[in-house]
CSV table of C-alpha atoms in Angstrom, one decimal:
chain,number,residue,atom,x,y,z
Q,185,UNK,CA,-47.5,364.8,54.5
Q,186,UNK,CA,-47.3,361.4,52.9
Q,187,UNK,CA,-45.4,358.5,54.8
Q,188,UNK,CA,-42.1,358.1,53.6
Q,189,UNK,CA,-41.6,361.6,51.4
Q,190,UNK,CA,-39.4,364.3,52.6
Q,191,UNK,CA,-41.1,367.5,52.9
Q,192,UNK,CA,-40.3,369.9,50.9
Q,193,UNK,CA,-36.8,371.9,51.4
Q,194,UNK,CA,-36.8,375.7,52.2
Q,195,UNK,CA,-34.0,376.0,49.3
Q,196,UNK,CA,-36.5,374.4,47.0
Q,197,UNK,CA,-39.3,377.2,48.2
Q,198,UNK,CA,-36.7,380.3,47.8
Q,199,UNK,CA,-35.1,379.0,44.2
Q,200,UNK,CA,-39.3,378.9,43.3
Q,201,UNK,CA,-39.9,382.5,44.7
Q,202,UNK,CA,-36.7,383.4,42.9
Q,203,UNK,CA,-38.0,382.2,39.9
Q,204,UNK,CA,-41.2,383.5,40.1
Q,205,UNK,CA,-39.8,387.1,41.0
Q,206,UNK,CA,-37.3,386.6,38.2
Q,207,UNK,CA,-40.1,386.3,35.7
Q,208,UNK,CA,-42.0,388.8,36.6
Q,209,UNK,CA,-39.2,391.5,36.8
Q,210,UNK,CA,-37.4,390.3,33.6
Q,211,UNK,CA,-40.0,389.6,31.4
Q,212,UNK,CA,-39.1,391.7,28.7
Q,213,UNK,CA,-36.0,389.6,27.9
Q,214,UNK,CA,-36.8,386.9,26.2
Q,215,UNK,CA,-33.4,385.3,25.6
Q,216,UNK,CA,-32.6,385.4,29.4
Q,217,UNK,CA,-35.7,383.7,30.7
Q,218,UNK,CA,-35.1,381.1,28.3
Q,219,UNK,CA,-31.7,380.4,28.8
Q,220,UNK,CA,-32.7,380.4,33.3
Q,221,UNK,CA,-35.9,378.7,32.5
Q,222,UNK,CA,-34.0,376.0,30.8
Q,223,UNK,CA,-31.3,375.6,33.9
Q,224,UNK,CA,-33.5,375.7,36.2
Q,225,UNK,CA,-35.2,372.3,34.3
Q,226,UNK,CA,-31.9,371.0,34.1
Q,227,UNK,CA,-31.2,371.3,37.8
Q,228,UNK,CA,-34.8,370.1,39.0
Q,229,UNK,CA,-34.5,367.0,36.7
Q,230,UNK,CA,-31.1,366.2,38.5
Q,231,UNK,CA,-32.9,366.9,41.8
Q,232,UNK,CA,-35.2,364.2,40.9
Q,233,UNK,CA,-32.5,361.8,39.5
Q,234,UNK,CA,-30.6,362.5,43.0
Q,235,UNK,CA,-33.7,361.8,45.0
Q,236,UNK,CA,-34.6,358.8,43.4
Q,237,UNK,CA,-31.1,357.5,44.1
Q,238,UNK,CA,-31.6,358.1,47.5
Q,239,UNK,CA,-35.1,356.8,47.9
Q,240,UNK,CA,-33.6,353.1,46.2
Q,241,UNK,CA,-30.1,353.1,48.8
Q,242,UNK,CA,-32.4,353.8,51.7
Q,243,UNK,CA,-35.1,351.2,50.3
Q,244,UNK,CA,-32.0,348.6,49.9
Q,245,UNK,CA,-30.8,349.9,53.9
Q,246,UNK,CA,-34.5,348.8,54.9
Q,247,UNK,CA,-34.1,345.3,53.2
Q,248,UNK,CA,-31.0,344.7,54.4
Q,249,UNK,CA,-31.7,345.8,57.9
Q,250,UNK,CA,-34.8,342.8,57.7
Q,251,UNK,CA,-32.6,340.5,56.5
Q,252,UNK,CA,-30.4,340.6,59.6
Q,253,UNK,CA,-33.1,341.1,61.8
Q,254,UNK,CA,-34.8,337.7,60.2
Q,255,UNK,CA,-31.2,336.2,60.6
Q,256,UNK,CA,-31.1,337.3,64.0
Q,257,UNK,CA,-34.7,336.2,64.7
Q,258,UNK,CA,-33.8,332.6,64.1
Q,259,UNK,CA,-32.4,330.0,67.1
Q,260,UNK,CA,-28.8,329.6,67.6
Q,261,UNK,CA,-29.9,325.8,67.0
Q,262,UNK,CA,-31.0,326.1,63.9
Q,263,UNK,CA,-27.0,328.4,63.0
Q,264,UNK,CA,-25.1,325.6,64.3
Q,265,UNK,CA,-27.3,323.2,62.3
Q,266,UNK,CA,-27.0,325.1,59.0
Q,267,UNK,CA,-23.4,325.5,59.8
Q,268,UNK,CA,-23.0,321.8,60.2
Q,269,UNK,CA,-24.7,321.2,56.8
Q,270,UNK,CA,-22.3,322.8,55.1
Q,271,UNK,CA,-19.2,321.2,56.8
Q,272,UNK,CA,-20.7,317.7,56.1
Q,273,UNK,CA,-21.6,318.9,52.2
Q,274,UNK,CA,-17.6,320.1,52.7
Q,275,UNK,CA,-16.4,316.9,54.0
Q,276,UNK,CA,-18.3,314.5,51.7
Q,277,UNK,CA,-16.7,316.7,48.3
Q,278,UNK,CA,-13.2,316.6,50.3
Q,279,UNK,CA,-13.2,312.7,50.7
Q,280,UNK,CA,-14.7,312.0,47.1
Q,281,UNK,CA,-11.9,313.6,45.7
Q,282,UNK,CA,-9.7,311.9,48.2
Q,283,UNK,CA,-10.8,308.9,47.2
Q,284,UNK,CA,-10.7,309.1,43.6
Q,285,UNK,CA,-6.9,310.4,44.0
Q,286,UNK,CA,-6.5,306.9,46.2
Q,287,UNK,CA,-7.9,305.0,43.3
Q,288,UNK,CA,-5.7,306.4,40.6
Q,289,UNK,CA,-2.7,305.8,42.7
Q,290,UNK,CA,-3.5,302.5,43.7
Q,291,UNK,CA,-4.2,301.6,39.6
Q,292,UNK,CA,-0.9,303.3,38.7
Q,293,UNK,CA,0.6,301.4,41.5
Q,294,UNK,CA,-1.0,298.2,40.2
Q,295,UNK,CA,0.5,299.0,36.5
Q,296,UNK,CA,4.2,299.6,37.9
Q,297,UNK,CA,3.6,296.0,39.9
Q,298,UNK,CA,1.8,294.5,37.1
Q,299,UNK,CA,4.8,295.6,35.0
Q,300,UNK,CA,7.6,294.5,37.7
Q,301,UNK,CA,6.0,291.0,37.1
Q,302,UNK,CA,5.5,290.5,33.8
Q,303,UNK,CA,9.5,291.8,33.7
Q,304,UNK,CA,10.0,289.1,36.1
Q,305,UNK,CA,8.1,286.1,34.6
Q,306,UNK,CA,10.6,287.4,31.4
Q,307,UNK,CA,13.8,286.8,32.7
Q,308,UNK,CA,12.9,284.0,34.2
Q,309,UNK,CA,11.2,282.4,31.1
Q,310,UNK,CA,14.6,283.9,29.3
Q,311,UNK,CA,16.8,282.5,31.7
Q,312,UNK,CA,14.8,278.8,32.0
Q,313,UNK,CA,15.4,278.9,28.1
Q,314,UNK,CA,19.0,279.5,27.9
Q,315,UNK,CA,19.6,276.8,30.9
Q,316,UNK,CA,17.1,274.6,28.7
Q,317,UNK,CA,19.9,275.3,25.7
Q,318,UNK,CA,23.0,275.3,27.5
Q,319,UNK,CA,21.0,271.5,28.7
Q,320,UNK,CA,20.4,270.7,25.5
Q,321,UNK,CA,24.2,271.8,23.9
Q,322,UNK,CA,25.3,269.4,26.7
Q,323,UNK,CA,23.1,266.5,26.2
Q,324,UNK,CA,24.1,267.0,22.4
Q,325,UNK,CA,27.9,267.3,23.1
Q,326,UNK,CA,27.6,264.2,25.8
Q,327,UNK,CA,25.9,262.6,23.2
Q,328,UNK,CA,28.7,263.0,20.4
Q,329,UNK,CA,31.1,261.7,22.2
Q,330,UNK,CA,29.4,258.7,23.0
Q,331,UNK,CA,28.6,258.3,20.0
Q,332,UNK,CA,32.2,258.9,18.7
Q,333,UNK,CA,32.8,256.2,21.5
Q,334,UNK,CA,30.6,253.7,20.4
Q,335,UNK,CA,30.7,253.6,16.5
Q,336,UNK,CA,34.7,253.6,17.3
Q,337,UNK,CA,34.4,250.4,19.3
Q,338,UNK,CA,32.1,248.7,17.2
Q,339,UNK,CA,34.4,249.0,14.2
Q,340,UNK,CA,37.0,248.1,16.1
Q,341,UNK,CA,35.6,245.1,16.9
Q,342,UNK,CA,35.3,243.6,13.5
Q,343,UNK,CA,38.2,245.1,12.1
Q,344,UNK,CA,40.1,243.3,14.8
Q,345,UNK,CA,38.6,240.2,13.8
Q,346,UNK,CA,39.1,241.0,10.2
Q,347,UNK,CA,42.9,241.4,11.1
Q,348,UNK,CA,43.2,238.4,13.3
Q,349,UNK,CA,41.6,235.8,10.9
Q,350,UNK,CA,44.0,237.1,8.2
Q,351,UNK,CA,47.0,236.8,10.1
Q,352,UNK,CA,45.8,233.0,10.9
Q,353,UNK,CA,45.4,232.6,7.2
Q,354,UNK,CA,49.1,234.0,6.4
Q,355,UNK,CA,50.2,231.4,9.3
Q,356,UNK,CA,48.6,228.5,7.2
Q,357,UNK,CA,46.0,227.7,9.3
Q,358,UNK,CA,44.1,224.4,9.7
Q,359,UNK,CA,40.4,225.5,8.8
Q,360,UNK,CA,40.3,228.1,6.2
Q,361,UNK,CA,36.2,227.9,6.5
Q,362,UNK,CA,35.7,228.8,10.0
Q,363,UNK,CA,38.2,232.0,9.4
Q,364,UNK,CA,36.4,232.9,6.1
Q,365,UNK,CA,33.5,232.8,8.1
Q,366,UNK,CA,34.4,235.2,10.6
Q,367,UNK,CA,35.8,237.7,8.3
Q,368,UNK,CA,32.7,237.5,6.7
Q,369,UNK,CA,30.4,238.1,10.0
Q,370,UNK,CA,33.0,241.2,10.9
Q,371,UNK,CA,32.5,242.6,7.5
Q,372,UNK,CA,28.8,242.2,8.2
Q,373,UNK,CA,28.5,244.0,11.5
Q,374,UNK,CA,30.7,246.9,9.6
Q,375,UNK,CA,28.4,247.4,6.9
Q,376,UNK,CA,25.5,247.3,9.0
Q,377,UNK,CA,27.0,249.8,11.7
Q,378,UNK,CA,27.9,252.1,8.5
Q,379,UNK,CA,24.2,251.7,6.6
Q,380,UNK,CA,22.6,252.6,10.1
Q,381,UNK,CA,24.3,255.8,9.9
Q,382,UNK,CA,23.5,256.3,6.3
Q,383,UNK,CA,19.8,255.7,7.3
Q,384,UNK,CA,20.0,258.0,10.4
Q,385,UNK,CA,21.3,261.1,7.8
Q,386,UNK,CA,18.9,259.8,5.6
Q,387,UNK,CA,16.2,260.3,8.3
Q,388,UNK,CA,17.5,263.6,9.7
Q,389,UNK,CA,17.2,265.1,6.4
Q,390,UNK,CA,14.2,263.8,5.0
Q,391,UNK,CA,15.1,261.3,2.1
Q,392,UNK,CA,14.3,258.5,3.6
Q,393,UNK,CA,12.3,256.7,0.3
Q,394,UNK,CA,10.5,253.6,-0.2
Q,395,UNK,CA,9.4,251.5,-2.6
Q,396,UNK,CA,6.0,251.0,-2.1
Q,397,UNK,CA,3.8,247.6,-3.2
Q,398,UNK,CA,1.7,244.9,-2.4
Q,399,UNK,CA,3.5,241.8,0.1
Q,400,UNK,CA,2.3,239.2,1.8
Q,401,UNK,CA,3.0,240.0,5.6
Q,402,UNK,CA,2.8,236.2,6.0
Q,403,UNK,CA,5.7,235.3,3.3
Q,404,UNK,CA,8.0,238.4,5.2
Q,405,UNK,CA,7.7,236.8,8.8
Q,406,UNK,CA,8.6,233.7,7.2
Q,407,UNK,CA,11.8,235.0,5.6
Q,408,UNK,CA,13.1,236.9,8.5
Q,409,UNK,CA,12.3,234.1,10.9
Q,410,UNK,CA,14.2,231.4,8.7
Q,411,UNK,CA,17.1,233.9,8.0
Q,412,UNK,CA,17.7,234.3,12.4
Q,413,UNK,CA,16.9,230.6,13.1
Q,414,UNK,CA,20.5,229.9,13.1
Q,415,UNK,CA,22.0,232.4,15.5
Q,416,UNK,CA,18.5,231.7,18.0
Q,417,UNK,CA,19.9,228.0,18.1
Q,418,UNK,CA,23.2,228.9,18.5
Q,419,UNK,CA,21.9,230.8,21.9
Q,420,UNK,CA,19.2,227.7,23.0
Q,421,UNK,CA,16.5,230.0,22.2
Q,422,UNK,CA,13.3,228.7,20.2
Q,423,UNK,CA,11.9,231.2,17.3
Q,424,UNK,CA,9.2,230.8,15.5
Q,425,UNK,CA,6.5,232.0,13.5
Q,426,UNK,CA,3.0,232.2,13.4
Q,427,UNK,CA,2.0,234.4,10.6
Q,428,UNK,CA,-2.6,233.9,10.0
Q,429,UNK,CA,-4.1,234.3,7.0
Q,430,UNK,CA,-4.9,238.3,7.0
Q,431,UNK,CA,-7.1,237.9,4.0
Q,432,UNK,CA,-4.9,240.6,1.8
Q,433,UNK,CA,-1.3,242.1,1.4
Q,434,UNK,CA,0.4,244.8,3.1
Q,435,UNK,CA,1.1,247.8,0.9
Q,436,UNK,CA,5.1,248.5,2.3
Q,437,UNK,CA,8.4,248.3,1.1
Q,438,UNK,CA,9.7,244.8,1.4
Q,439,UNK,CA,13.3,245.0,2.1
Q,440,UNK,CA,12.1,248.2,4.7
Q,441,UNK,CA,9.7,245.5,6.8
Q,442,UNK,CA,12.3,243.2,6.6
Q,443,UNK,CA,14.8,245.3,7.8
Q,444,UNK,CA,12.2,246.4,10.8
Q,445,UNK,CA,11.5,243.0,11.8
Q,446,UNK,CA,15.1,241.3,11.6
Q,447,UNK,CA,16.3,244.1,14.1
Q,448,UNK,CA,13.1,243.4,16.4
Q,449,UNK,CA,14.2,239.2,16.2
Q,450,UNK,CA,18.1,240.5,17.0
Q,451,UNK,CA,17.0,242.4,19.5
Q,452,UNK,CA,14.6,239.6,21.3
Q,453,UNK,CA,17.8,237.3,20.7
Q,454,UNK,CA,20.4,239.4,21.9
Q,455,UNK,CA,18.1,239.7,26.0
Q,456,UNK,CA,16.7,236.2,25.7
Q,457,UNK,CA,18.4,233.2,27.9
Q,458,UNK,CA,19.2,230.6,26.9
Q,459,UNK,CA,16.3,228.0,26.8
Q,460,UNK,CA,14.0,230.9,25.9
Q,461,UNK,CA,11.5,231.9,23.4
Q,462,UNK,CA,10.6,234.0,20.6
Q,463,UNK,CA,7.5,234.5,18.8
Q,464,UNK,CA,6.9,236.6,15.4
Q,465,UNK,CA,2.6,236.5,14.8
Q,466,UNK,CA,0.2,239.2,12.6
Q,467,UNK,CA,-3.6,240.0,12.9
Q,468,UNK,CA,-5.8,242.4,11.4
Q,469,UNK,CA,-6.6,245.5,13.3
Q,470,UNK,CA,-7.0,249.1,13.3
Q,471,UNK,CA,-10.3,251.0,11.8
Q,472,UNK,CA,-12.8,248.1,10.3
Q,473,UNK,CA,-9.2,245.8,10.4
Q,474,UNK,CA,-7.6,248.6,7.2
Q,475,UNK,CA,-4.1,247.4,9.0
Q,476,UNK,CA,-2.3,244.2,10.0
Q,477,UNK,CA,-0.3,244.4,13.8
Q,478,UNK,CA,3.1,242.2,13.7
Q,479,UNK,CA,4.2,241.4,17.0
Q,480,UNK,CA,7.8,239.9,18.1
Q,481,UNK,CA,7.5,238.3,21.6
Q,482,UNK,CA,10.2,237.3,23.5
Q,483,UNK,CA,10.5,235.6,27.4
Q,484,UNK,CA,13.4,237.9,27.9
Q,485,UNK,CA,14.6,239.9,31.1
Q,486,UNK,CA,11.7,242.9,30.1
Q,487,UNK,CA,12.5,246.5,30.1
Q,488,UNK,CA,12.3,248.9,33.0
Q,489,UNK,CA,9.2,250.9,32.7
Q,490,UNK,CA,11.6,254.5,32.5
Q,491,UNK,CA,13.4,252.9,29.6
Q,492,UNK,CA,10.3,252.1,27.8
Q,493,UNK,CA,9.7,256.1,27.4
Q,494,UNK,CA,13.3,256.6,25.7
Q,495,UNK,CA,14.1,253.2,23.7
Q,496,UNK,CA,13.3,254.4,20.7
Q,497,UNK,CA,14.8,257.7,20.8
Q,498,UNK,CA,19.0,257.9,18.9
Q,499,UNK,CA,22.2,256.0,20.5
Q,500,UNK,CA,19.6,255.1,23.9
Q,501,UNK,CA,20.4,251.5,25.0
Q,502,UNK,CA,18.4,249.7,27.4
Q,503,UNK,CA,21.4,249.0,29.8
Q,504,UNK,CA,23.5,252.3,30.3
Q,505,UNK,CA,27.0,250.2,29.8
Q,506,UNK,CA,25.7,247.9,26.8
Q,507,UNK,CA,28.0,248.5,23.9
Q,508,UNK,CA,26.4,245.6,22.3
Q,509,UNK,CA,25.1,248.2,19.3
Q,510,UNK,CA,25.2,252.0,18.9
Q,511,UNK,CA,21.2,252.3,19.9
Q,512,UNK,CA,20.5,252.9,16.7
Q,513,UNK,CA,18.0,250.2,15.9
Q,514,UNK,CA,15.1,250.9,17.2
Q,515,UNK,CA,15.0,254.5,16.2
Q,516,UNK,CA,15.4,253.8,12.2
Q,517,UNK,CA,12.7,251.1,12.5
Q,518,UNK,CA,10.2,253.6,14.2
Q,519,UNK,CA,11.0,256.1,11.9
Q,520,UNK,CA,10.5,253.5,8.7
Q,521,UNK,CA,7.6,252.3,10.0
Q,522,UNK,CA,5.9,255.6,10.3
Q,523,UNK,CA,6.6,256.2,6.8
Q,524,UNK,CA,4.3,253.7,5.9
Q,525,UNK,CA,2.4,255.3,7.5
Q,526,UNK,CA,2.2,253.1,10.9
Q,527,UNK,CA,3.0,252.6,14.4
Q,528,UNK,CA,6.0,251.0,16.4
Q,529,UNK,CA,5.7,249.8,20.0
Q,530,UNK,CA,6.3,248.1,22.7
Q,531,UNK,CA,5.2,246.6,26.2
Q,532,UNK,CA,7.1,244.7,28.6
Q,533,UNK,CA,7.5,243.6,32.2
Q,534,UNK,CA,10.9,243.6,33.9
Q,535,UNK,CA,11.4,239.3,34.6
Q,536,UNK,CA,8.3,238.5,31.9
Q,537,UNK,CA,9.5,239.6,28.5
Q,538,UNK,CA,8.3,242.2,25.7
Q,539,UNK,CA,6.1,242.0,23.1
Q,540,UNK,CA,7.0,244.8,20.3
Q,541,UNK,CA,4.1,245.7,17.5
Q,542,UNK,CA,4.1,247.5,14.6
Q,543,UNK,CA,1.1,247.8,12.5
Q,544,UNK,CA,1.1,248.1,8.3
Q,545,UNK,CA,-1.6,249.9,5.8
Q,546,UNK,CA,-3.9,246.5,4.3
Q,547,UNK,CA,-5.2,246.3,1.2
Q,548,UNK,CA,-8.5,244.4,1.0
Q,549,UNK,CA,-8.8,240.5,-0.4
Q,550,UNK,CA,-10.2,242.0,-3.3
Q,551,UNK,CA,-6.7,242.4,-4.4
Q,552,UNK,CA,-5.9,238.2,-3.8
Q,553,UNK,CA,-5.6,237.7,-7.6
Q,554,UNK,CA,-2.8,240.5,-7.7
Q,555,UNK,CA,0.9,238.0,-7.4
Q,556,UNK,CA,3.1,239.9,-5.0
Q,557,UNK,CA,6.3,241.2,-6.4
């Protein structure tokens, strides 16, 4: 008998005599040996389906049953090793995805701080603005009533005069001249104090004009120098001029120059002693010398070097209790000479004096045969 085949069952051997006797007993009928013939095919063919069945489970046993015997053939060593493989293969997925959820809350915390801050940084910028406008309101209100203050006493001041020299006159008085006088230099100061207003709305609102044309900037120092001689003598201060020949005319508005340098001589008047001096020059300068600088020096007290940074800003004053002006000066004659266009200002040493310089637009001496208006 072959290895591996069952041999064949006794049942098998009877059902085959059976069948053989069956035959040869029955022959004669056809339909019933057909009909037994064909279940006994039926029944050997699930024989055979049922025994190959068989043969595979048993043929899957054996393999299994190598499998474990290979499994058991190998060293506890190498178990615990494969064992260990896995656990580390385990470990290393494990703190991947550990990690990966640490970085995503660590970016999200990093948003929320990112956000805290930036929601910080604005309140704070919001709250440093409204201090800077409730600082600003402040200044402004502090400001008008200063202002308020100082244009009140100024016309005071002249309007008291004003009053005084006409009482004198209704007293008959001995010197009608020196009274007439006054009243004139009161009315003066008003309409000055009153026109520096109009220029400052004139300013704030942009219609501030001028009347542009060829000058001679030596002819304009002259003027304004000879129109303040008077009131330098009447201090003991020596002013004078020394205007050079620039070789060409300023393109300005006259009576705006004028009105720029008369408040820089009043002004080197008003903080020069006695025994002092003054000092009104021009040169060429700027770009291939297209401008002409006009300085006004004085041997004065100086200015501190804070003040220097706010002199020319509205109502400042160079001493914080001088009420001789409203401090309005030296802002409108910046602001005029920049509409030329040009510069305004100034350097100074406290105990040495200032020097203030403003520069005009120059027309070549090409233009010499043109008369100035």
């Amino acid at each position: 008998m072959a290895p591996g085949k069952d041999p064949p069952r006794q049942s098998e051997k009877t059902e085959g005599s059976r069948y053989a006797g069956r035959v040869k007993t029955d022959e004669p009928r056809d339909s019933d040996l057909d009909f037994e013939h064909q279940a006994d095919l039926n029944r050997v063919a699930e024989r055979v389906e049922t025994d190959k069945a068989k043969l595979q489970s048993r043929s899957d046993s054996d393999a299994s049953r190598d499998v474990v015997r290979a499994d058991m053939g190998r060293s506890r060593a190498e178990r615990q090793a494969e064992r260990d493989e896995r656990l580390r293969v385990e470990r290393e997925i494990t703190d991947e995805a550990i990690k990966a959820e640490r970085l995503r809350a660590d970016a999200a915390t990093e948003r929320e701080r990112s956000h805290y801050h930036a929601s910080a940084m604005s309140s704070a910028e919001t709250l440093s603005q409204e201090r800077e406008k409730h600082q600003e309101t402040k200044a402004a209100l502090t400001t008008r009533e200063e202002f308020l203050a100082i244009v009140s006493h100024d016309l005071r001041n002249p309007l008291n005069h004003i009053s005084l020299a006409v009482q004198n006159l209704l007293e008959e008085p001995k010197d009608i001249k020196e009274l007439a006088s006054s009243i004139n230099r009161s009315a003066g100061e008003m309409l000055r104090l009153i026109e520096d207003l109009l220029e400052v709305e004139r300013i704030s609102v942009g219609k501030l004009t001028l009347n542009l044309e060829q000058h001679d900037v030596s002819e304009i120092i002259k003027q304004a120098v000879e129109e303040l001689q008077e009131a330098a003598a009447s201090k003991g201060i020596t002013l004078r001029a020394e205007p050079q020949d620039v070789n060409g005319y300023v393109v300005c508005d006259r009576s705006r120059v004028m009105q720029v340098l008369s408040n820089l001589i009043e002004n080197a008047i008003k903080f020069t002693p006695a025994e002092g001096q003054i000092c009104v020059s021009c040169q060429r300068t700027g770009p291939e010398g297209k401008e002409v600088q006009v300085s006004v020096s004085d041997t004065g007290e100086g200015i501190a070097p804070e003040k220097i940074k706010t002199i020319f800003e509205r109502f400042s004053q160079i001493h914080d209790q001088d009420r001789r002006g409203i401090g309005l000066g030296l802002y409108i004659a910046k602001m005029m000479v920049e509409e030329h266009p040009g510069r305004l200002w100034v350097e100074s040493k406290l105990g040495e004096g200032s020097t203030f310089h403003f520069t005009l637009p120059l027309r070549s001496g090409a233009v010499r045969e043109a008369k100035p208006q």
